[in-house]
Coordinates of C-alpha atoms in Angstrom, one line a residue:
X14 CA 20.8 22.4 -3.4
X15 CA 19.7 25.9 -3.6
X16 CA 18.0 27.2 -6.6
X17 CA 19.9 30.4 -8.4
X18 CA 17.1 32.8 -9.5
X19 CA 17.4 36.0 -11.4
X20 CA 17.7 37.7 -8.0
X21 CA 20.8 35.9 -7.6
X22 CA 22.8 36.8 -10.4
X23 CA 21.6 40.7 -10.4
X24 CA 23.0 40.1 -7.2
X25 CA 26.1 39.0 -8.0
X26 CA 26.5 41.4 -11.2
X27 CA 25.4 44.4 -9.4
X28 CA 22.1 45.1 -11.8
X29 CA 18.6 45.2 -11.6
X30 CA 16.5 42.0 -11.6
X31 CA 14.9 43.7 -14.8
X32 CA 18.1 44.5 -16.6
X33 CA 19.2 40.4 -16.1
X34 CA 15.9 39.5 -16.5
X35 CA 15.5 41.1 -20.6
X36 CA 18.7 40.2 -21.2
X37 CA 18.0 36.5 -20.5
X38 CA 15.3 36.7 -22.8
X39 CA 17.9 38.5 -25.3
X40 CA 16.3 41.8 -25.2
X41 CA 17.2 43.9 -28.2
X42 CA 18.0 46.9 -26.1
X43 CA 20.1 45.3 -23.8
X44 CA 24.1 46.0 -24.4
X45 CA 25.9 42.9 -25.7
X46 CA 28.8 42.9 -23.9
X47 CA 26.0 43.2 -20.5
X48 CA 23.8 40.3 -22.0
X49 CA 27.2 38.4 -22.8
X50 CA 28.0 39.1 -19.2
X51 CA 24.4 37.7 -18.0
X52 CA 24.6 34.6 -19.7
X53 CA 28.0 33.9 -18.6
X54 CA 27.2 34.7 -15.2
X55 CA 24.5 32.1 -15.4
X56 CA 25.6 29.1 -16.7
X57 CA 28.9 29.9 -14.1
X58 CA 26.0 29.9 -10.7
X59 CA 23.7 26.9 -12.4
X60 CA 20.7 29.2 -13.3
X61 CA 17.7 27.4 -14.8
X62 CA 14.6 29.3 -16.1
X63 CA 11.7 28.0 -14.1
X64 CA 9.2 26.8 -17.0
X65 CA 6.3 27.4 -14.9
X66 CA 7.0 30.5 -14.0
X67 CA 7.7 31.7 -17.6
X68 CA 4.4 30.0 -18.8
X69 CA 2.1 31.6 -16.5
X70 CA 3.4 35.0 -17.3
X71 CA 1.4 33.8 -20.9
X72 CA -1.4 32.3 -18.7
X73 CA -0.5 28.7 -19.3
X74 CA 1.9 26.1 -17.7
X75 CA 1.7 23.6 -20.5
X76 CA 0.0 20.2 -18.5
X77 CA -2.4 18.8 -18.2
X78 CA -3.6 16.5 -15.5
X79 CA -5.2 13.0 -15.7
X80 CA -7.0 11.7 -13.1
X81 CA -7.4 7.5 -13.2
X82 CA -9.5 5.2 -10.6
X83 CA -7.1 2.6 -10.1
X84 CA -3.5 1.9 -11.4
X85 CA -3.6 -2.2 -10.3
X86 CA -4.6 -3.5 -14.1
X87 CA -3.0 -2.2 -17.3
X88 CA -6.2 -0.3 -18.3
X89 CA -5.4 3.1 -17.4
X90 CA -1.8 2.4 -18.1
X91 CA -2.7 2.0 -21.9
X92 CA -4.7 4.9 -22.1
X93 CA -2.3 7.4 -20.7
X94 CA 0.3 6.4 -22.7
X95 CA -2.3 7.2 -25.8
X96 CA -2.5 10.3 -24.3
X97 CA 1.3 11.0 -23.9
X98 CA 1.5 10.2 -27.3
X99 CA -0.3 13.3 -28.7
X100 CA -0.1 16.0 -25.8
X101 CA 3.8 14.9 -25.4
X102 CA 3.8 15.8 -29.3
X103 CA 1.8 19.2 -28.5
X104 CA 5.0 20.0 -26.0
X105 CA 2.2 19.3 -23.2
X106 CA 3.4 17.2 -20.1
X107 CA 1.4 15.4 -18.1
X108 CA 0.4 15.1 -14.6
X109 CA -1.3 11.5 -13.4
X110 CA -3.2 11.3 -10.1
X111 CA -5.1 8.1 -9.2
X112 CA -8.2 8.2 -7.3
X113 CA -8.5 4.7 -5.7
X114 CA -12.0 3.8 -6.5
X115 CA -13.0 6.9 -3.7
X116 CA -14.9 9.5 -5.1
X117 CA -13.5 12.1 -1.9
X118 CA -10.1 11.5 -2.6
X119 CA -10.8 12.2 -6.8
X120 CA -12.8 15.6 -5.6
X121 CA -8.9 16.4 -3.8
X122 CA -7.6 15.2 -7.0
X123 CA -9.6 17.7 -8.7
X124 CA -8.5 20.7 -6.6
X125 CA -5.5 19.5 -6.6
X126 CA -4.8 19.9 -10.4
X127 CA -7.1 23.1 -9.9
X128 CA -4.4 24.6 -7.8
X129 CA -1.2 23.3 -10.0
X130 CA -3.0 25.5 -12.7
X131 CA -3.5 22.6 -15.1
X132 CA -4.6 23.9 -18.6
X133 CA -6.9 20.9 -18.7
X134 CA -8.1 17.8 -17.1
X135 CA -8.5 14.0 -18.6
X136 CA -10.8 12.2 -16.1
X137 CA -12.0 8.5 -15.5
X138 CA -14.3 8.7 -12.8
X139 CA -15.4 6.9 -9.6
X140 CA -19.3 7.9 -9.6
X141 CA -21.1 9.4 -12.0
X142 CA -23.1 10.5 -8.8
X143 CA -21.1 11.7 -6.5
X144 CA -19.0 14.6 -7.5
X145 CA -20.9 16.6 -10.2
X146 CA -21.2 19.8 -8.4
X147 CA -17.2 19.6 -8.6
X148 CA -17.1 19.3 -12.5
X149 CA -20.0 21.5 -13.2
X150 CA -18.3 24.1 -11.0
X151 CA -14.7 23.8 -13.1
X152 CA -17.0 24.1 -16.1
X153 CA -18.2 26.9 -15.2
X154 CA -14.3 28.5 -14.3
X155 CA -13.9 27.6 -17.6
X156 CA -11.5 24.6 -17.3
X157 CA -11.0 22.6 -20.6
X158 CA -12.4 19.0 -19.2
X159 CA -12.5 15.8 -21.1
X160 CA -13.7 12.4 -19.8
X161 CA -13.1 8.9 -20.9
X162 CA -14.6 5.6 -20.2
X163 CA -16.6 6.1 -17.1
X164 CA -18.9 9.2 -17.9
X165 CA -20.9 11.8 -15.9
X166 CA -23.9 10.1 -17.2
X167 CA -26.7 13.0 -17.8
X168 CA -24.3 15.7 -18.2
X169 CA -23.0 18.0 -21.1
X170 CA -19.7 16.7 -21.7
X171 CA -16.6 15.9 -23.8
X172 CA -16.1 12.1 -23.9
X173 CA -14.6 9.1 -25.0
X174 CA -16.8 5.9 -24.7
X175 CA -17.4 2.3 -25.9
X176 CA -21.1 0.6 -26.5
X177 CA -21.0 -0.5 -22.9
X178 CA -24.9 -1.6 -23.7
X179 CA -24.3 -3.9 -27.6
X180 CA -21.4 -4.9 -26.2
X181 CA -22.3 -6.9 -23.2
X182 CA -25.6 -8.0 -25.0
X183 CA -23.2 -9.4 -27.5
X184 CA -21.0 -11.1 -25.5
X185 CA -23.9 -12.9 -23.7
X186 CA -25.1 -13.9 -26.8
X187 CA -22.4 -15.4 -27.7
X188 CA -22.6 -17.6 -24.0
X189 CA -25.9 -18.0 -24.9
X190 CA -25.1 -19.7 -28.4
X191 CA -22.2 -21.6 -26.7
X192 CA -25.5 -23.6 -24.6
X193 CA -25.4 -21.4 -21.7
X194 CA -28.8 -21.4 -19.9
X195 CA -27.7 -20.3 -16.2
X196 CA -25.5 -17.4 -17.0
X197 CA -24.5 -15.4 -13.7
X198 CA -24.0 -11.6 -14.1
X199 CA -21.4 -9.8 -11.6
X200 CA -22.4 -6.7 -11.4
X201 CA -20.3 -3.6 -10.8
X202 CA -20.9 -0.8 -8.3
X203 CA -24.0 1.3 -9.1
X204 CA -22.3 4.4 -9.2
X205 CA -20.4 3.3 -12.5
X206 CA -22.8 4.3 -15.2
X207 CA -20.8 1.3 -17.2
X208 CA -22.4 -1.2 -15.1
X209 CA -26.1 -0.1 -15.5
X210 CA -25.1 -0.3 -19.3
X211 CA -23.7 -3.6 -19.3
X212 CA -26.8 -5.3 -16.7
X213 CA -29.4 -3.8 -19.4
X214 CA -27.3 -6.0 -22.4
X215 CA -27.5 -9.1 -19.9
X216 CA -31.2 -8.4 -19.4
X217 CA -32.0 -7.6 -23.0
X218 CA -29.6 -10.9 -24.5
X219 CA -31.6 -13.3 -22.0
X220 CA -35.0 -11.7 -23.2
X221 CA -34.0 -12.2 -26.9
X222 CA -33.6 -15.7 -26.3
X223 CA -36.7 -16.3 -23.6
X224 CA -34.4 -16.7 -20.9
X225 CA -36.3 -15.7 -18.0
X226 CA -34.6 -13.0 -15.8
X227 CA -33.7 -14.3 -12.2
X228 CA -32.4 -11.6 -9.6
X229 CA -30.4 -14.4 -7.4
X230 CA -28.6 -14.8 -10.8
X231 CA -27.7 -11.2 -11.0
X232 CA -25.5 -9.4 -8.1
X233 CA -23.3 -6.5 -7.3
X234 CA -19.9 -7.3 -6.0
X235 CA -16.3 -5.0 -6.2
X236 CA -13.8 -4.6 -8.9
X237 CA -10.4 -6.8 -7.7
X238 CA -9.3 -10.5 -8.4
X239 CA -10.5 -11.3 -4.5
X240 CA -13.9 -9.7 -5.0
X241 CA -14.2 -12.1 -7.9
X242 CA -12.8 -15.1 -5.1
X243 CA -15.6 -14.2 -3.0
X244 CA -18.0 -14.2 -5.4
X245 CA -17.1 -17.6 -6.2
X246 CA -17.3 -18.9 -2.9
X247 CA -20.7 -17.4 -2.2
X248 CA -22.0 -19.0 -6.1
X249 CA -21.1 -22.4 -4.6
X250 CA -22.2 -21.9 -0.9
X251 CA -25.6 -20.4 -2.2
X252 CA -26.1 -23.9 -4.2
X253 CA -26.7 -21.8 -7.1
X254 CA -26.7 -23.9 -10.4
X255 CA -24.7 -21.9 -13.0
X256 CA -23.0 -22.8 -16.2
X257 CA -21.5 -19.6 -17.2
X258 CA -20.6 -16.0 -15.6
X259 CA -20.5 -12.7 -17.2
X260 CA -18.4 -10.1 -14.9
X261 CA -17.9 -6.5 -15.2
X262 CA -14.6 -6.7 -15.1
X263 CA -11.6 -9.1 -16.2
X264 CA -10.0 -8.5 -12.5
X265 CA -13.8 -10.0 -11.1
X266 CA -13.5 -12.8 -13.9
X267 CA -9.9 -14.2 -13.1
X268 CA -10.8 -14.0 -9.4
X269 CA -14.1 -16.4 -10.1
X270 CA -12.0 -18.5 -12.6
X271 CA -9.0 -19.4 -10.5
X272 CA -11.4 -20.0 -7.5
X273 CA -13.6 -22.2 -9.4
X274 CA -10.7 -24.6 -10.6
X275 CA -9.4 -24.3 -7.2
X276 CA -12.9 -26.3 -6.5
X277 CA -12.3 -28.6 -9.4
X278 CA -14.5 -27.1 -11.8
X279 CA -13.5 -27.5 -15.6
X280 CA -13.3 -24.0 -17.3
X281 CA -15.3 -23.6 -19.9
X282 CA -16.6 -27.3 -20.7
X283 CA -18.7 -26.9 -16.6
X284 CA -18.8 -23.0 -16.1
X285 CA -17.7 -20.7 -19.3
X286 CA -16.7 -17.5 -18.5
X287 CA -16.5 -13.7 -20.2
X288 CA -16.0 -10.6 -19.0
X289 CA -15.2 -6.3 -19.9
X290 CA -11.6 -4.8 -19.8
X291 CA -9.4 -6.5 -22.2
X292 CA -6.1 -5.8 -20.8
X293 CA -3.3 -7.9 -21.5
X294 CA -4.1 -9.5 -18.0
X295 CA -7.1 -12.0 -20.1
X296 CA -4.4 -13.6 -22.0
X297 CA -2.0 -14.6 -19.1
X298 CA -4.2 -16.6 -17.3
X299 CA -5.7 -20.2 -18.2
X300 CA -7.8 -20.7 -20.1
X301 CA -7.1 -17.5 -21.6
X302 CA -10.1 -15.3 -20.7
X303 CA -13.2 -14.3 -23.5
X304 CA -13.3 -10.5 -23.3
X305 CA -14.4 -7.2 -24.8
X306 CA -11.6 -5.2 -25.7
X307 CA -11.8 -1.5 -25.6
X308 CA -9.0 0.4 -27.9
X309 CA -7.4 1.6 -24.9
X310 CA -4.6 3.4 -26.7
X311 CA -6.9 5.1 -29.3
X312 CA -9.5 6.2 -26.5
X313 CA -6.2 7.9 -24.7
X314 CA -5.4 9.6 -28.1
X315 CA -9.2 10.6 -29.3
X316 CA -9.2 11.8 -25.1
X317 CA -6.0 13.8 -25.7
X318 CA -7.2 15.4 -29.1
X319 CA -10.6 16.9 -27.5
X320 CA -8.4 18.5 -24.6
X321 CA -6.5 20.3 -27.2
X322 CA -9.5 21.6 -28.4
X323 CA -10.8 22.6 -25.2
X324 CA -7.9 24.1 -24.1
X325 CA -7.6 25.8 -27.5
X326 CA -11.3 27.3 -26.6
X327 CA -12.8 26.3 -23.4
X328 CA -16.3 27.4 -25.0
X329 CA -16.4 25.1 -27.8
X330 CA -19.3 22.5 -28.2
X331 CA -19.1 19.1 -26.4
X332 CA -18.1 16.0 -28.2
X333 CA -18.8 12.2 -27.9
X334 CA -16.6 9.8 -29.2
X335 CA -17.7 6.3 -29.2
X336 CA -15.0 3.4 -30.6
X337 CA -15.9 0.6 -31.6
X338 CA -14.7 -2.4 -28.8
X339 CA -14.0 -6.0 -30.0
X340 CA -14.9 -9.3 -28.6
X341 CA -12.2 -11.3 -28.3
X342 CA -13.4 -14.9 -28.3
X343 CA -11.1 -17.2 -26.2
X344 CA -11.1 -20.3 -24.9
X345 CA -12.6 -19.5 -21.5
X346 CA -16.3 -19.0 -22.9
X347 CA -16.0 -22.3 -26.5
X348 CA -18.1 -24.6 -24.6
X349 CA -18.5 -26.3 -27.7
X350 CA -15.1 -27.0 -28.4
X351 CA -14.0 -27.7 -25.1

C-alpha cells in the first residue's frame, strides 16, 4: 500500500509542496477555501502526517528505547510496563530491544536506538565490563541514559538499584536461623556486578555466624531453569553434603528444586532453598519458592522518571535510586516447619 505524502496531493492539486504543506498545519496566511481544498484532498488520497518526521523537524521523535537482557522470566516484563506507565503518560512511546544475555548483540542494540534517534535510552545490562566505551561515548553525544538493576558498576550514572549486598546476607541469615549449616551458593556470571554483590552477603552472613567459608560450596553457573538442572546433578555427582542452596536467580532455583525432587529429595525439610528475582514464577512452583522481591514495577517507574529528566537536560547531575526489596519467606526455605 503506498504511502500518500505531501508531494502527492501538491501533485494532484497543482500547488507547491510548501503551499499544502502550511496549510496542513493551518497556516494563517493560507486562503481558506485552498486550506479547505487541502484537507479535503487529503482525507479523499489517505494522507497521514508521518509523526517522525514532524518531530524531528523540533529535534525530537518522542521514544525512548529500552534495552532488556532476557524476555524468558516476567522480570523485565514488569519493569517495562512501570515504565509505559509514566512515559505513555508523558506522550512518549517506547521501543523494547532484548539483548540475550550477549553483550555484542546489546552494543548493536545500542546503535541501533542511536540510529532510530531515540530521545533516551532505559538499559539493563549484560556486563558491567564489556561495553563501557559504548555508554561513555553516548554520554558524551549527549544521550539522556538511565540504567536499572544491572549497573555499570564504577561509572557516573543514573540508576535504579536494590541492596543486592543486605539483601542476600539477609536471606542467608534467615537459612542460617532455619539450621542450615551447608548452604551452597550459585553464583551468577562475573560480569553481572549483582552477583559480586550477592557472593559478598553469602560470605559476610556465614562469617557472622562462624560458618567457615568453603570454595567447593560456592560456584558460578548460568541464568536458566537447566543451568539450575545441571547444577543439581553436578551437587549430587560431586558427593557434596548440602542442606540448603542460595541461587542468583529464581530461574537457577526452580531448575535445582525440581531436579532435586526428581532424585527424591524432600524440599525444604532435606535441602531448603532461596533465591533473587521475585517474579511471579516463585509462587507457581512447589513448594512455593523463598525469594527477594525487587519492586519491579516501581523500579520501571523511578527508571522512567530520571529519563524524563535527562531528556529534559541531558547535563543534569546523575541520580541513584535504591528501593527497598522484600524477602518473601515461603515454604521452600521453613525448615522448621516443614
Amino acid at each position: 500500500m503506498k504511502h500518500i505524502t505531501i508531494k502527492d496531493i501538491a501533485r494532484h492539486l497543482s500547488l507547491s509542496v510548501s503551499t499544502v504543506s502550511r496549510a496542513l498545519m493551518n497556516d494563517k496566511n493560507i486562503r481558506k477555501e485552498t486550506k479547505e481544498k487541502v484537507l479535503e484532498t487529503a482525507k479523499v488520497l489517505g494522507y497521514k502526517p508521518n509523526p517522525v518526521a514532524t518531530n524531528l523537524k523540533y529535534g525530537h521523535t518522542n521514544t525512548v528505547g529500552v534495552i532488556v537482557p532476557e524476555m524468558v522470566t516476567p522480570f523485565a516484563s514488569q519493569v517495562i510496563n512501570g515504565i509505559q506507565s509514566i512515559l505513555y503518560a508523558n506522550g512518549i512511546k517506547v521501543i523494547i530491544a532484548e539483548s540475550g544475555e550477549d553483550f555484542s548483540k546489546e552494543r548493536e542494540n545500542l546503535k541501533m536506538m542511536e540510529r532510530f534517534m531515540v530521545d533516551g535510552i532505559i538499559i539493563c545490562l549484560c556486563s558491567y565490563k564489556k561495553n563501557k566505551d559504548e555508554y561513555t561515548r553516548l554520554q558524551q553525544a549527549e544521550m539522556p541514559m538511565v540504567f536499572y538493576d544491572r549497573i555499570p558498576h564504577g561509572m557516573n550514572v543514573s540508576q535504579v538499584i536494590v541492596n543486592d549486598y543486605l539483601k542476600a546476607f539477609f536471606l542467608v541469615e534467615h537459612l542460617i536461623r532455619e539450621g542450615c549449616k551447608r548452604i551452597v551458593h550459585l553464583q551468577g556470571p562475573d560480569d553481572v556486578y549483582n552477583s559480586i554483590e550477592r557472593a559478598r552477603g553469602y560470605k559476610d552472613a556465614l562469617s557472622k555466624f562462624n560458618i567457615p567459608f568453603e570454595k567447593e560450596m560456592m560456584f558460578k553457573t548460568g541464568l536458566t531453569f537447566e543451568d539450575g538442572e545441571n547444577a543439581a546433578n553436578i551437587l549430587i555427582e560431586k558427593g557434596l553434603h548440602f542442606d540448603a542452596v542460595f541461587a542468583f536467580t529464581d530461574t537457577l532455583a526452580i531448575g535445582v528444586m525440581n531436579r532435586l525432587r526428581d532424585l527424591n529429595k524432600k524440599i525444604p525439610a532435606e535441602v531448603a532453598i532461596a533465591s533473587f528475582s521475585g517474579t511471579v514464577l516463585s509462587t507457581i512452583v512447589y513448594p512455593q519458592l523463598t525469594t527477594v522481591e525487587p519492586p519491579l514495577f516501581q523500579m520501571g517507574k523511578e527508571a522512567a522518571e530520571l529519563i524524563l529528566e535527562k531528556i529534559k537536560n541531558p547535563l543534569s547531575p546523575n541520580r541513584s535510586i535504591v528501593l527497598d526489596a522484600e524477602i518473601q519467606l515461603r515454604a521452600s526455605s521453613m525448615k522448621k516447619s516443614s
